[in-house]
Amino acid sequence: MEKWSVGVFASIDAGLGVSLEVARELGVKTVQLHTPHKNSRTPEKAKEFLAKLADYGIAITAVFCGFEGESYESIKITAETVGLVPPSTRAARLAEAKEIADFAKLLGVDAIGSHIGFVPHDTHSADYKDVVLVVRELCEHLKKNGQRLHLETGQESVEGLLDFIQIVAADNLFINFDPANLILYGIGDPLGALKKVGKYVRSVHCKDATATKGTPGIDWGAEVPFGKGEVNAEAFLQTLKDIGYEGPLTIEREIPQEPSRQKTEIGQAVNLIRSIQEKLEST
Ligand code: MG
């Protein structure tokens, strides 16, 4: 794959990404795919998806886990429902994440992305230790598949995330860096964070946001088109260059209910990234 291949976050039948048709119309060569519904995760469907992608000239760079019952309605509800952390669904979702990874293997994909959820803060608590064991078990499963786990950034402080990765101690555990999430969740300066976690970053979301005018960490900020928020697109790409990141640049825009707006805004983001890329390559 070429360096900094521009891509989009896409969905087939579940999740907030663009359709594969929109990805094709945008002329991108890579997608991260939100995992399709359980009944679409079959060898037959994998073949079908792969044939379509080959026809469109698009490669999948990562499959993202998504689970029934997740809701991003508020930060509090996100903490209660998203990822592998919520205790009541933890075991079932671990099993499902393994099954999603096996489906991704059928698609020839070697990276699984996931919001794991709000990791408990007390590293000595039984709950924290259990989340560590669950993520370690998932990493072991992925390793057998020749895959990596990319943790989506956002909910954790940089220090909390680095501690967690070190405690899990799996050599296939990395980060999907989403600068907008750090603003949305009220964690703080995304580019400072990127420099600190740089060595673990194996995929990124080009997403933008503005901080809440309410209480950070309680009230959501607003997700906006890439280049229109507080991330500073050029500084983000410059920082990626500085840390030596050469993987795909995957644009994420969470307005699936408005496909035409999605297409216009993502098209503008593709152009913005390409123009910054040209500028950075000439300096
Ligand atoms: Mg993201």
PDB file of C-alpha atoms and ligand atoms in Angstrom:
ATOM      1  CA  MET A   1       0.000   0.000   0.000  1.00  0.00           C
ATOM      2  CA  GLU A   2       1.223   3.489  -0.787  1.00  0.00           C
ATOM      3  CA  LYS A   3       2.255   5.763   2.072  1.00  0.00           C
ATOM      4  CA  TRP A   4      -0.629   7.780   3.601  1.00  0.00           C
ATOM      5  CA  SER A   5      -3.235   6.117   1.409  1.00  0.00           C
ATOM      6  CA  VAL A   6      -6.386   8.220   1.853  1.00  0.00           C
ATOM      7  CA  GLY A   7      -9.404   6.190   2.918  1.00  0.00           C
ATOM      8  CA  VAL A   8     -12.819   6.428   4.515  1.00  0.00           C
ATOM      9  CA  PHE A   9     -14.624   4.712   7.339  1.00  0.00           C
ATOM     10  CA  ALA A  10     -17.235   2.554   5.598  1.00  0.00           C
ATOM     11  CA  SER A  11     -20.190   0.384   6.499  1.00  0.00           C
ATOM     12  CA  ILE A  12     -21.978  -2.410   4.682  1.00  0.00           C
ATOM     13  CA  ASP A  13     -25.082  -2.875   6.804  1.00  0.00           C
ATOM     14  CA  ALA A  14     -24.157  -1.613  10.296  1.00  0.00           C
ATOM     15  CA  GLY A  15     -22.316   1.346  11.772  1.00  0.00           C
ATOM     16  CA  LEU A  16     -21.928   5.011  10.959  1.00  0.00           C
ATOM     17  CA  GLY A  17     -19.630   4.863   7.920  1.00  0.00           C
ATOM     18  CA  VAL A  18     -20.227   5.662   4.266  1.00  0.00           C
ATOM     19  CA  SER A  19     -21.447   2.981   1.857  1.00  0.00           C
ATOM     20  CA  LEU A  20     -18.907   1.230  -0.369  1.00  0.00           C
ATOM     21  CA  GLU A  21     -20.578   2.946  -3.328  1.00  0.00           C
ATOM     22  CA  VAL A  22     -19.839   6.374  -1.843  1.00  0.00           C
ATOM     23  CA  ALA A  23     -16.249   5.263  -1.125  1.00  0.00           C
ATOM     24  CA  ARG A  24     -15.902   4.303  -4.789  1.00  0.00           C
ATOM     25  CA  GLU A  25     -17.382   7.600  -5.979  1.00  0.00           C
ATOM     26  CA  LEU A  26     -14.909   9.458  -3.763  1.00  0.00           C
ATOM     27  CA  GLY A  27     -12.083   7.662  -5.544  1.00  0.00           C
ATOM     28  CA  VAL A  28     -10.389   6.395  -2.386  1.00  0.00           C
ATOM     29  CA  LYS A  29      -8.345   3.205  -2.435  1.00  0.00           C
ATOM     30  CA  THR A  30      -8.760   2.084   1.201  1.00  0.00           C
ATOM     31  CA  VAL A  31     -11.505   1.739   3.771  1.00  0.00           C
ATOM     32  CA  GLN A  32     -11.776   0.780   7.377  1.00  0.00           C
ATOM     33  CA  LEU A  33     -14.897  -1.328   7.610  1.00  0.00           C
ATOM     34  CA  HIS A  34     -17.358  -1.301  10.493  1.00  0.00           C
ATOM     35  CA  THR A  35     -18.126  -4.953  11.088  1.00  0.00           C
ATOM     36  CA  PRO A  36     -21.318  -6.034   9.337  1.00  0.00           C
ATOM     37  CA  HIS A  37     -24.207  -7.580  11.314  1.00  0.00           C
ATOM     38  CA  LYS A  38     -23.689 -11.055  12.702  1.00  0.00           C
ATOM     39  CA  ASN A  39     -25.793 -12.750  10.018  1.00  0.00           C
ATOM     40  CA  SER A  40     -23.600 -11.151   7.320  1.00  0.00           C
ATOM     41  CA  ARG A  41     -20.391 -12.509   8.849  1.00  0.00           C
ATOM     42  CA  THR A  42     -20.254 -15.713   6.796  1.00  0.00           C
ATOM     43  CA  PRO A  43     -17.692 -17.155   4.329  1.00  0.00           C
ATOM     44  CA  GLU A  44     -20.198 -16.617   1.474  1.00  0.00           C
ATOM     45  CA  LYS A  45     -20.700 -12.952   2.365  1.00  0.00           C
ATOM     46  CA  ALA A  46     -16.941 -12.465   2.781  1.00  0.00           C
ATOM     47  CA  LYS A  47     -16.471 -13.699  -0.782  1.00  0.00           C
ATOM     48  CA  GLU A  48     -19.223 -11.379  -1.987  1.00  0.00           C
ATOM     49  CA  PHE A  49     -17.705  -8.337  -0.208  1.00  0.00           C
ATOM     50  CA  LEU A  50     -14.238  -9.142  -1.528  1.00  0.00           C
ATOM     51  CA  ALA A  51     -15.496  -9.447  -5.105  1.00  0.00           C
ATOM     52  CA  LYS A  52     -17.228  -6.071  -4.809  1.00  0.00           C
ATOM     53  CA  LEU A  53     -14.143  -4.421  -3.282  1.00  0.00           C
ATOM     54  CA  ALA A  54     -11.896  -5.873  -5.995  1.00  0.00           C
ATOM     55  CA  ASP A  55     -14.319  -4.496  -8.577  1.00  0.00           C
ATOM     56  CA  TYR A  56     -14.153  -1.054  -6.890  1.00  0.00           C
ATOM     57  CA  GLY A  57     -10.348  -1.198  -6.485  1.00  0.00           C
ATOM     58  CA  ILE A  58     -10.635  -0.729  -2.710  1.00  0.00           C
ATOM     59  CA  ALA A  59      -8.658  -2.517   0.025  1.00  0.00           C
ATOM     60  CA  ILE A  60      -9.814  -2.926   3.647  1.00  0.00           C
ATOM     61  CA  THR A  61      -7.119  -1.779   6.075  1.00  0.00           C
ATOM     62  CA  ALA A  62      -8.990  -2.604   9.317  1.00  0.00           C
ATOM     63  CA  VAL A  63     -12.282  -4.061  10.521  1.00  0.00           C
ATOM     64  CA  PHE A  64     -13.843  -2.211  13.447  1.00  0.00           C
ATOM     65  CA  CYS A  65     -15.792  -4.048  16.130  1.00  0.00           C
ATOM     66  CA  GLY A  66     -19.298  -2.877  16.906  1.00  0.00           C
ATOM     67  CA  PHE A  67     -21.757  -4.504  19.273  1.00  0.00           C
ATOM     68  CA  GLU A  68     -25.531  -4.577  19.680  1.00  0.00           C
ATOM     69  CA  GLY A  69     -26.680  -2.234  22.453  1.00  0.00           C
ATOM     70  CA  GLU A  70     -23.891   0.342  22.073  1.00  0.00           C
ATOM     71  CA  SER A  71     -25.057   3.936  22.274  1.00  0.00           C
ATOM     72  CA  TYR A  72     -23.112   7.186  21.978  1.00  0.00           C
ATOM     73  CA  GLU A  73     -26.093   9.260  23.086  1.00  0.00           C
ATOM     74  CA  SER A  74     -24.154  10.935  25.911  1.00  0.00           C
ATOM     75  CA  ILE A  75     -20.710  10.431  27.441  1.00  0.00           C
ATOM     76  CA  LYS A  76     -22.354   8.726  30.436  1.00  0.00           C
ATOM     77  CA  ILE A  77     -24.354   6.317  28.241  1.00  0.00           C
ATOM     78  CA  THR A  78     -21.257   5.668  26.122  1.00  0.00           C
ATOM     79  CA  ALA A  79     -19.392   4.642  29.272  1.00  0.00           C
ATOM     80  CA  GLU A  80     -22.249   2.323  30.220  1.00  0.00           C
ATOM     81  CA  THR A  81     -22.754   0.661  26.848  1.00  0.00           C
ATOM     82  CA  VAL A  82     -19.697   0.820  24.575  1.00  0.00           C
ATOM     83  CA  GLY A  83     -16.959  -1.725  24.074  1.00  0.00           C
ATOM     84  CA  LEU A  84     -15.545  -4.581  26.119  1.00  0.00           C
ATOM     85  CA  VAL A  85     -15.594  -2.761  29.456  1.00  0.00           C
ATOM     86  CA  PRO A  86     -19.313  -2.865  30.518  1.00  0.00           C
ATOM     87  CA  PRO A  87     -19.352  -5.881  32.902  1.00  0.00           C
ATOM     88  CA  SER A  88     -22.752  -7.330  31.971  1.00  0.00           C
ATOM     89  CA  THR A  89     -21.820  -7.823  28.296  1.00  0.00           C
ATOM     90  CA  ARG A  90     -18.050  -8.294  28.690  1.00  0.00           C
ATOM     91  CA  ALA A  91     -17.830 -12.076  28.243  1.00  0.00           C
ATOM     92  CA  ALA A  92     -20.309 -12.196  25.364  1.00  0.00           C
ATOM     93  CA  ARG A  93     -18.579  -9.327  23.576  1.00  0.00           C
ATOM     94  CA  LEU A  94     -15.156 -10.922  24.005  1.00  0.00           C
ATOM     95  CA  ALA A  95     -16.531 -14.018  22.256  1.00  0.00           C
ATOM     96  CA  GLU A  96     -18.104 -11.859  19.555  1.00  0.00           C
ATOM     97  CA  ALA A  97     -14.893  -9.832  19.053  1.00  0.00           C
ATOM     98  CA  LYS A  98     -13.042 -13.097  18.398  1.00  0.00           C
ATOM     99  CA  GLU A  99     -15.705 -14.102  15.895  1.00  0.00           C
ATOM    100  CA  ILE A 100     -15.449 -10.672  14.196  1.00  0.00           C
ATOM    101  CA  ALA A 101     -11.666 -11.170  13.997  1.00  0.00           C
ATOM    102  CA  ASP A 102     -12.163 -14.563  12.347  1.00  0.00           C
ATOM    103  CA  PHE A 103     -14.499 -12.942   9.820  1.00  0.00           C
ATOM    104  CA  ALA A 104     -11.894 -10.201   9.207  1.00  0.00           C
ATOM    105  CA  LYS A 105      -9.376 -12.957   8.547  1.00  0.00           C
ATOM    106  CA  LEU A 106     -11.674 -14.281   5.808  1.00  0.00           C
ATOM    107  CA  LEU A 107     -11.466 -10.783   4.323  1.00  0.00           C
ATOM    108  CA  GLY A 108      -7.662 -10.918   4.521  1.00  0.00           C
ATOM    109  CA  VAL A 109      -7.559  -8.089   7.089  1.00  0.00           C
ATOM    110  CA  ASP A 110      -4.796  -8.026   9.702  1.00  0.00           C
ATOM    111  CA  ALA A 111      -6.014  -5.186  11.946  1.00  0.00           C
ATOM    112  CA  ILE A 112      -9.057  -5.132  14.241  1.00  0.00           C
ATOM    113  CA  GLY A 113     -10.113  -1.777  15.647  1.00  0.00           C
ATOM    114  CA  SER A 114     -12.165  -1.310  18.774  1.00  0.00           C
ATOM    115  CA  HIS A 115     -13.400   1.201  21.257  1.00  0.00           C
ATOM    116  CA  ILE A 116     -12.839  -0.931  24.313  1.00  0.00           C
ATOM    117  CA  GLY A 117     -14.821   1.470  26.461  1.00  0.00           C
ATOM    118  CA  PHE A 118     -14.038   3.461  29.586  1.00  0.00           C
ATOM    119  CA  VAL A 119     -11.284   1.478  31.281  1.00  0.00           C
ATOM    120  CA  PRO A 120     -11.687   1.657  35.083  1.00  0.00           C
ATOM    121  CA  HIS A 121      -9.239   4.155  36.580  1.00  0.00           C
ATOM    122  CA  ASP A 122      -8.109   2.191  39.624  1.00  0.00           C
ATOM    123  CA  THR A 123      -5.415  -0.094  38.211  1.00  0.00           C
ATOM    124  CA  HIS A 124      -5.566  -2.214  41.386  1.00  0.00           C
ATOM    125  CA  SER A 125      -9.307  -2.923  41.170  1.00  0.00           C
ATOM    126  CA  ALA A 126     -10.626  -6.371  40.274  1.00  0.00           C
ATOM    127  CA  ASP A 127     -12.561  -4.794  37.418  1.00  0.00           C
ATOM    128  CA  TYR A 128      -9.422  -3.252  35.887  1.00  0.00           C
ATOM    129  CA  LYS A 129      -7.569  -6.558  36.169  1.00  0.00           C
ATOM    130  CA  ASP A 130     -10.439  -8.356  34.463  1.00  0.00           C
ATOM    131  CA  VAL A 131     -10.495  -5.873  31.553  1.00  0.00           C
ATOM    132  CA  VAL A 132      -6.734  -6.424  31.187  1.00  0.00           C
ATOM    133  CA  LEU A 133      -7.274 -10.205  31.030  1.00  0.00           C
ATOM    134  CA  VAL A 134     -10.074  -9.849  28.478  1.00  0.00           C
ATOM    135  CA  VAL A 135      -7.996  -7.635  26.179  1.00  0.00           C
ATOM    136  CA  ARG A 136      -4.988  -9.923  26.579  1.00  0.00           C
ATOM    137  CA  GLU A 137      -7.124 -12.941  25.661  1.00  0.00           C
ATOM    138  CA  LEU A 138      -8.428 -11.110  22.600  1.00  0.00           C
ATOM    139  CA  CYS A 139      -4.863 -10.199  21.569  1.00  0.00           C
ATOM    140  CA  GLU A 140      -3.827 -13.855  21.903  1.00  0.00           C
ATOM    141  CA  HIS A 141      -6.706 -14.882  19.649  1.00  0.00           C
ATOM    142  CA  LEU A 142      -5.775 -12.204  17.103  1.00  0.00           C
ATOM    143  CA  LYS A 143      -2.157 -13.266  17.192  1.00  0.00           C
ATOM    144  CA  LYS A 144      -3.134 -16.770  16.075  1.00  0.00           C
ATOM    145  CA  ASN A 145      -4.902 -15.092  13.152  1.00  0.00           C
ATOM    146  CA  GLY A 146      -1.817 -12.988  12.365  1.00  0.00           C
ATOM    147  CA  GLN A 147      -3.759  -9.860  13.413  1.00  0.00           C
ATOM    148  CA  ARG A 148      -3.262  -6.769  15.582  1.00  0.00           C
ATOM    149  CA  LEU A 149      -5.688  -4.978  17.892  1.00  0.00           C
ATOM    150  CA  HIS A 150      -5.910  -1.202  17.418  1.00  0.00           C
ATOM    151  CA  LEU A 151      -7.473   0.567  20.396  1.00  0.00           C
ATOM    152  CA  GLU A 152      -9.509   3.603  19.404  1.00  0.00           C
ATOM    153  CA  THR A 153      -8.403   6.654  21.373  1.00  0.00           C
ATOM    154  CA  GLY A 154     -10.740   9.026  23.111  1.00  0.00           C
ATOM    155  CA  GLN A 155     -11.962   7.963  26.489  1.00  0.00           C
ATOM    156  CA  GLU A 156      -8.618   7.510  28.224  1.00  0.00           C
ATOM    157  CA  SER A 157      -5.979   9.997  29.246  1.00  0.00           C
ATOM    158  CA  VAL A 158      -2.665   9.473  27.444  1.00  0.00           C
ATOM    159  CA  GLU A 159      -1.100   8.190  30.652  1.00  0.00           C
ATOM    160  CA  GLY A 160      -4.038   5.835  31.278  1.00  0.00           C
ATOM    161  CA  LEU A 161      -3.779   4.460  27.751  1.00  0.00           C
ATOM    162  CA  LEU A 162      -0.014   3.936  27.922  1.00  0.00           C
ATOM    163  CA  ASP A 163      -0.322   2.233  31.325  1.00  0.00           C
ATOM    164  CA  PHE A 164      -3.054  -0.035  29.996  1.00  0.00           C
ATOM    165  CA  ILE A 165      -1.012  -1.089  26.950  1.00  0.00           C
ATOM    166  CA  GLN A 166       2.009  -1.813  29.126  1.00  0.00           C
ATOM    167  CA  ILE A 167      -0.013  -3.831  31.646  1.00  0.00           C
ATOM    168  CA  VAL A 168      -1.745  -5.924  28.952  1.00  0.00           C
ATOM    169  CA  ALA A 169       1.757  -6.549  27.537  1.00  0.00           C
ATOM    170  CA  ALA A 170       0.727  -8.030  24.189  1.00  0.00           C
ATOM    171  CA  ASP A 171       3.053  -7.390  21.259  1.00  0.00           C
ATOM    172  CA  ASN A 172       0.117  -7.030  18.837  1.00  0.00           C
ATOM    173  CA  LEU A 173      -1.675  -4.289  20.806  1.00  0.00           C
ATOM    174  CA  PHE A 174      -1.555  -0.865  19.147  1.00  0.00           C
ATOM    175  CA  ILE A 175      -3.543   2.356  18.778  1.00  0.00           C
ATOM    176  CA  ASN A 176      -5.993   3.744  16.247  1.00  0.00           C
ATOM    177  CA  PHE A 177      -5.484   7.454  16.875  1.00  0.00           C
ATOM    178  CA  ASP A 178      -8.609   9.601  16.553  1.00  0.00           C
ATOM    179  CA  PRO A 179      -7.700  13.236  17.342  1.00  0.00           C
ATOM    180  CA  ALA A 180     -11.324  14.401  17.372  1.00  0.00           C
ATOM    181  CA  ASN A 181     -12.305  11.974  20.123  1.00  0.00           C
ATOM    182  CA  LEU A 182      -9.862  13.607  22.529  1.00  0.00           C
ATOM    183  CA  ILE A 183     -11.708  16.885  21.951  1.00  0.00           C
ATOM    184  CA  LEU A 184     -15.186  15.299  22.035  1.00  0.00           C
ATOM    185  CA  TYR A 185     -14.508  13.475  25.321  1.00  0.00           C
ATOM    186  CA  GLY A 186     -12.780  16.496  26.851  1.00  0.00           C
ATOM    187  CA  ILE A 187      -9.408  14.734  27.263  1.00  0.00           C
ATOM    188  CA  GLY A 188      -7.463  17.650  25.822  1.00  0.00           C
ATOM    189  CA  ASP A 189      -4.737  18.502  23.306  1.00  0.00           C
ATOM    190  CA  PRO A 190      -4.794  15.769  20.627  1.00  0.00           C
ATOM    191  CA  LEU A 191      -1.458  16.537  18.995  1.00  0.00           C
ATOM    192  CA  GLY A 192       0.432  16.550  22.292  1.00  0.00           C
ATOM    193  CA  ALA A 193      -1.176  13.161  22.954  1.00  0.00           C
ATOM    194  CA  LEU A 194      -0.218  11.888  19.498  1.00  0.00           C
ATOM    195  CA  LYS A 195       3.444  12.672  20.133  1.00  0.00           C
ATOM    196  CA  LYS A 196       3.358  10.746  23.429  1.00  0.00           C
ATOM    197  CA  VAL A 197       1.688   7.598  22.054  1.00  0.00           C
ATOM    198  CA  GLY A 198       3.259   7.822  18.587  1.00  0.00           C
ATOM    199  CA  LYS A 199       5.181   4.566  18.706  1.00  0.00           C
ATOM    200  CA  TYR A 200       1.932   2.596  19.131  1.00  0.00           C
ATOM    201  CA  VAL A 201      -0.049   4.296  16.363  1.00  0.00           C
ATOM    202  CA  ARG A 202      -0.796   1.924  13.470  1.00  0.00           C
ATOM    203  CA  SER A 203      -3.943   3.563  12.070  1.00  0.00           C
ATOM    204  CA  VAL A 204      -5.662   6.940  12.359  1.00  0.00           C
ATOM    205  CA  HIS A 205      -9.010   8.623  11.886  1.00  0.00           C
ATOM    206  CA  CYS A 206      -9.015  11.980  10.148  1.00  0.00           C
ATOM    207  CA  LYS A 207     -11.922  13.358  12.137  1.00  0.00           C
ATOM    208  CA  ASP A 208     -12.483  16.807  13.585  1.00  0.00           C
ATOM    209  CA  ALA A 209     -14.453  18.324  16.431  1.00  0.00           C
ATOM    210  CA  THR A 210     -15.068  21.399  18.509  1.00  0.00           C
ATOM    211  CA  ALA A 211     -14.916  21.253  22.295  1.00  0.00           C
ATOM    212  CA  THR A 212     -18.058  21.457  24.406  1.00  0.00           C
ATOM    213  CA  LYS A 213     -19.141  24.801  25.769  1.00  0.00           C
ATOM    214  CA  GLY A 214     -20.557  22.900  28.735  1.00  0.00           C
ATOM    215  CA  THR A 215     -18.570  20.678  31.093  1.00  0.00           C
ATOM    216  CA  PRO A 216     -15.701  18.717  29.445  1.00  0.00           C
ATOM    217  CA  GLY A 217     -15.987  14.997  30.129  1.00  0.00           C
ATOM    218  CA  ILE A 218     -19.714  15.340  30.893  1.00  0.00           C
ATOM    219  CA  ASP A 219     -21.076  17.076  27.793  1.00  0.00           C
ATOM    220  CA  TRP A 220     -20.158  16.070  24.245  1.00  0.00           C
ATOM    221  CA  GLY A 221     -18.236  18.380  21.979  1.00  0.00           C
ATOM    222  CA  ALA A 222     -19.471  18.531  18.379  1.00  0.00           C
ATOM    223  CA  GLU A 223     -18.129  16.400  15.524  1.00  0.00           C
ATOM    224  CA  VAL A 224     -17.529  18.564  12.408  1.00  0.00           C
ATOM    225  CA  PRO A 225     -16.051  18.004   8.926  1.00  0.00           C
ATOM    226  CA  PHE A 226     -12.287  17.344   8.889  1.00  0.00           C
ATOM    227  CA  GLY A 227     -10.473  20.676   8.676  1.00  0.00           C
ATOM    228  CA  LYS A 228     -13.336  22.671  10.228  1.00  0.00           C
ATOM    229  CA  GLY A 229     -12.733  21.957  13.914  1.00  0.00           C
ATOM    230  CA  GLU A 230     -10.032  22.352  16.527  1.00  0.00           C
ATOM    231  CA  VAL A 231      -7.729  19.502  15.435  1.00  0.00           C
ATOM    232  CA  ASN A 232      -5.726  21.640  12.958  1.00  0.00           C
ATOM    233  CA  ALA A 233      -5.493  19.286   9.985  1.00  0.00           C
ATOM    234  CA  GLU A 234      -2.111  20.515   8.783  1.00  0.00           C
ATOM    235  CA  ALA A 235      -0.509  20.261  12.224  1.00  0.00           C
ATOM    236  CA  PHE A 236      -2.053  16.776  12.609  1.00  0.00           C
ATOM    237  CA  LEU A 237      -0.454  15.548   9.381  1.00  0.00           C
ATOM    238  CA  GLN A 238       2.812  17.281  10.238  1.00  0.00           C
ATOM    239  CA  THR A 239       2.820  15.457  13.591  1.00  0.00           C
ATOM    240  CA  LEU A 240       2.104  12.136  11.853  1.00  0.00           C
ATOM    241  CA  LYS A 241       5.071  12.844   9.603  1.00  0.00           C
ATOM    242  CA  ASP A 242       7.226  13.693  12.638  1.00  0.00           C
ATOM    243  CA  ILE A 243       6.414  10.409  14.403  1.00  0.00           C
ATOM    244  CA  GLY A 244       7.165   8.481  11.209  1.00  0.00           C
ATOM    245  CA  TYR A 245       3.592   7.315  10.587  1.00  0.00           C
ATOM    246  CA  GLU A 246       3.112   6.052   7.022  1.00  0.00           C
ATOM    247  CA  GLY A 247      -0.137   4.052   7.294  1.00  0.00           C
ATOM    248  CA  PRO A 248      -3.532   4.935   5.836  1.00  0.00           C
ATOM    249  CA  LEU A 249      -5.353   8.213   6.592  1.00  0.00           C
ATOM    250  CA  THR A 250      -8.957   7.181   7.143  1.00  0.00           C
ATOM    251  CA  ILE A 251     -11.561   9.943   7.086  1.00  0.00           C
ATOM    252  CA  GLU A 252     -14.397   9.403   9.523  1.00  0.00           C
ATOM    253  CA  ARG A 253     -17.616  11.438   9.395  1.00  0.00           C
ATOM    254  CA  GLU A 254     -20.545  10.318  11.465  1.00  0.00           C
ATOM    255  CA  ILE A 255     -23.593  11.534   9.548  1.00  0.00           C
ATOM    256  CA  PRO A 256     -24.853   8.351   7.811  1.00  0.00           C
ATOM    257  CA  GLN A 257     -28.388   9.745   7.693  1.00  0.00           C
ATOM    258  CA  GLU A 258     -27.221  12.365   5.198  1.00  0.00           C
ATOM    259  CA  PRO A 259     -25.350  10.538   2.381  1.00  0.00           C
ATOM    260  CA  SER A 260     -25.133  13.511  -0.006  1.00  0.00           C
ATOM    261  CA  ARG A 261     -23.715  15.795   2.673  1.00  0.00           C
ATOM    262  CA  GLN A 262     -21.395  12.968   3.730  1.00  0.00           C
ATOM    263  CA  LYS A 263     -20.114  12.715   0.171  1.00  0.00           C
ATOM    264  CA  THR A 264     -19.553  16.460  -0.227  1.00  0.00           C
ATOM    265  CA  GLU A 265     -17.853  16.862   3.123  1.00  0.00           C
ATOM    266  CA  ILE A 266     -15.678  13.783   2.797  1.00  0.00           C
ATOM    267  CA  GLY A 267     -14.770  14.809  -0.741  1.00  0.00           C
ATOM    268  CA  GLN A 268     -13.555  18.138   0.657  1.00  0.00           C
ATOM    269  CA  ALA A 269     -11.563  16.288   3.330  1.00  0.00           C
ATOM    270  CA  VAL A 270      -9.909  14.094   0.657  1.00  0.00           C
ATOM    271  CA  ASN A 271      -8.850  17.235  -1.226  1.00  0.00           C
ATOM    272  CA  LEU A 272      -7.649  18.928   1.952  1.00  0.00           C
ATOM    273  CA  ILE A 273      -5.497  15.918   2.925  1.00  0.00           C
ATOM    274  CA  ARG A 274      -4.012  15.638  -0.561  1.00  0.00           C
ATOM    275  CA  SER A 275      -3.130  19.336  -0.651  1.00  0.00           C
ATOM    276  CA  ILE A 276      -1.479  19.218   2.792  1.00  0.00           C
ATOM    277  CA  GLN A 277       0.341  16.051   1.762  1.00  0.00           C
ATOM    278  CA  GLU A 278       1.750  17.782  -1.321  1.00  0.00           C
ATOM    279  CA  LYS A 279       2.855  20.714   0.769  1.00  0.00           C
ATOM    280  CA  LEU A 280       4.547  18.512   3.382  1.00  0.00           C
ATOM    281  CA  GLU A 281       6.284  16.434   0.737  1.00  0.00           C
ATOM    282  CA  SER A 282       7.762  19.521  -0.887  1.00  0.00           C
ATOM    283  CA  THR A 283       9.251  20.821   2.377  1.00  0.00           C
TER     284      THR A 283
HETATM  285 MG    MG B   1     -12.886   7.254  15.370  1.00  0.00          MG
END
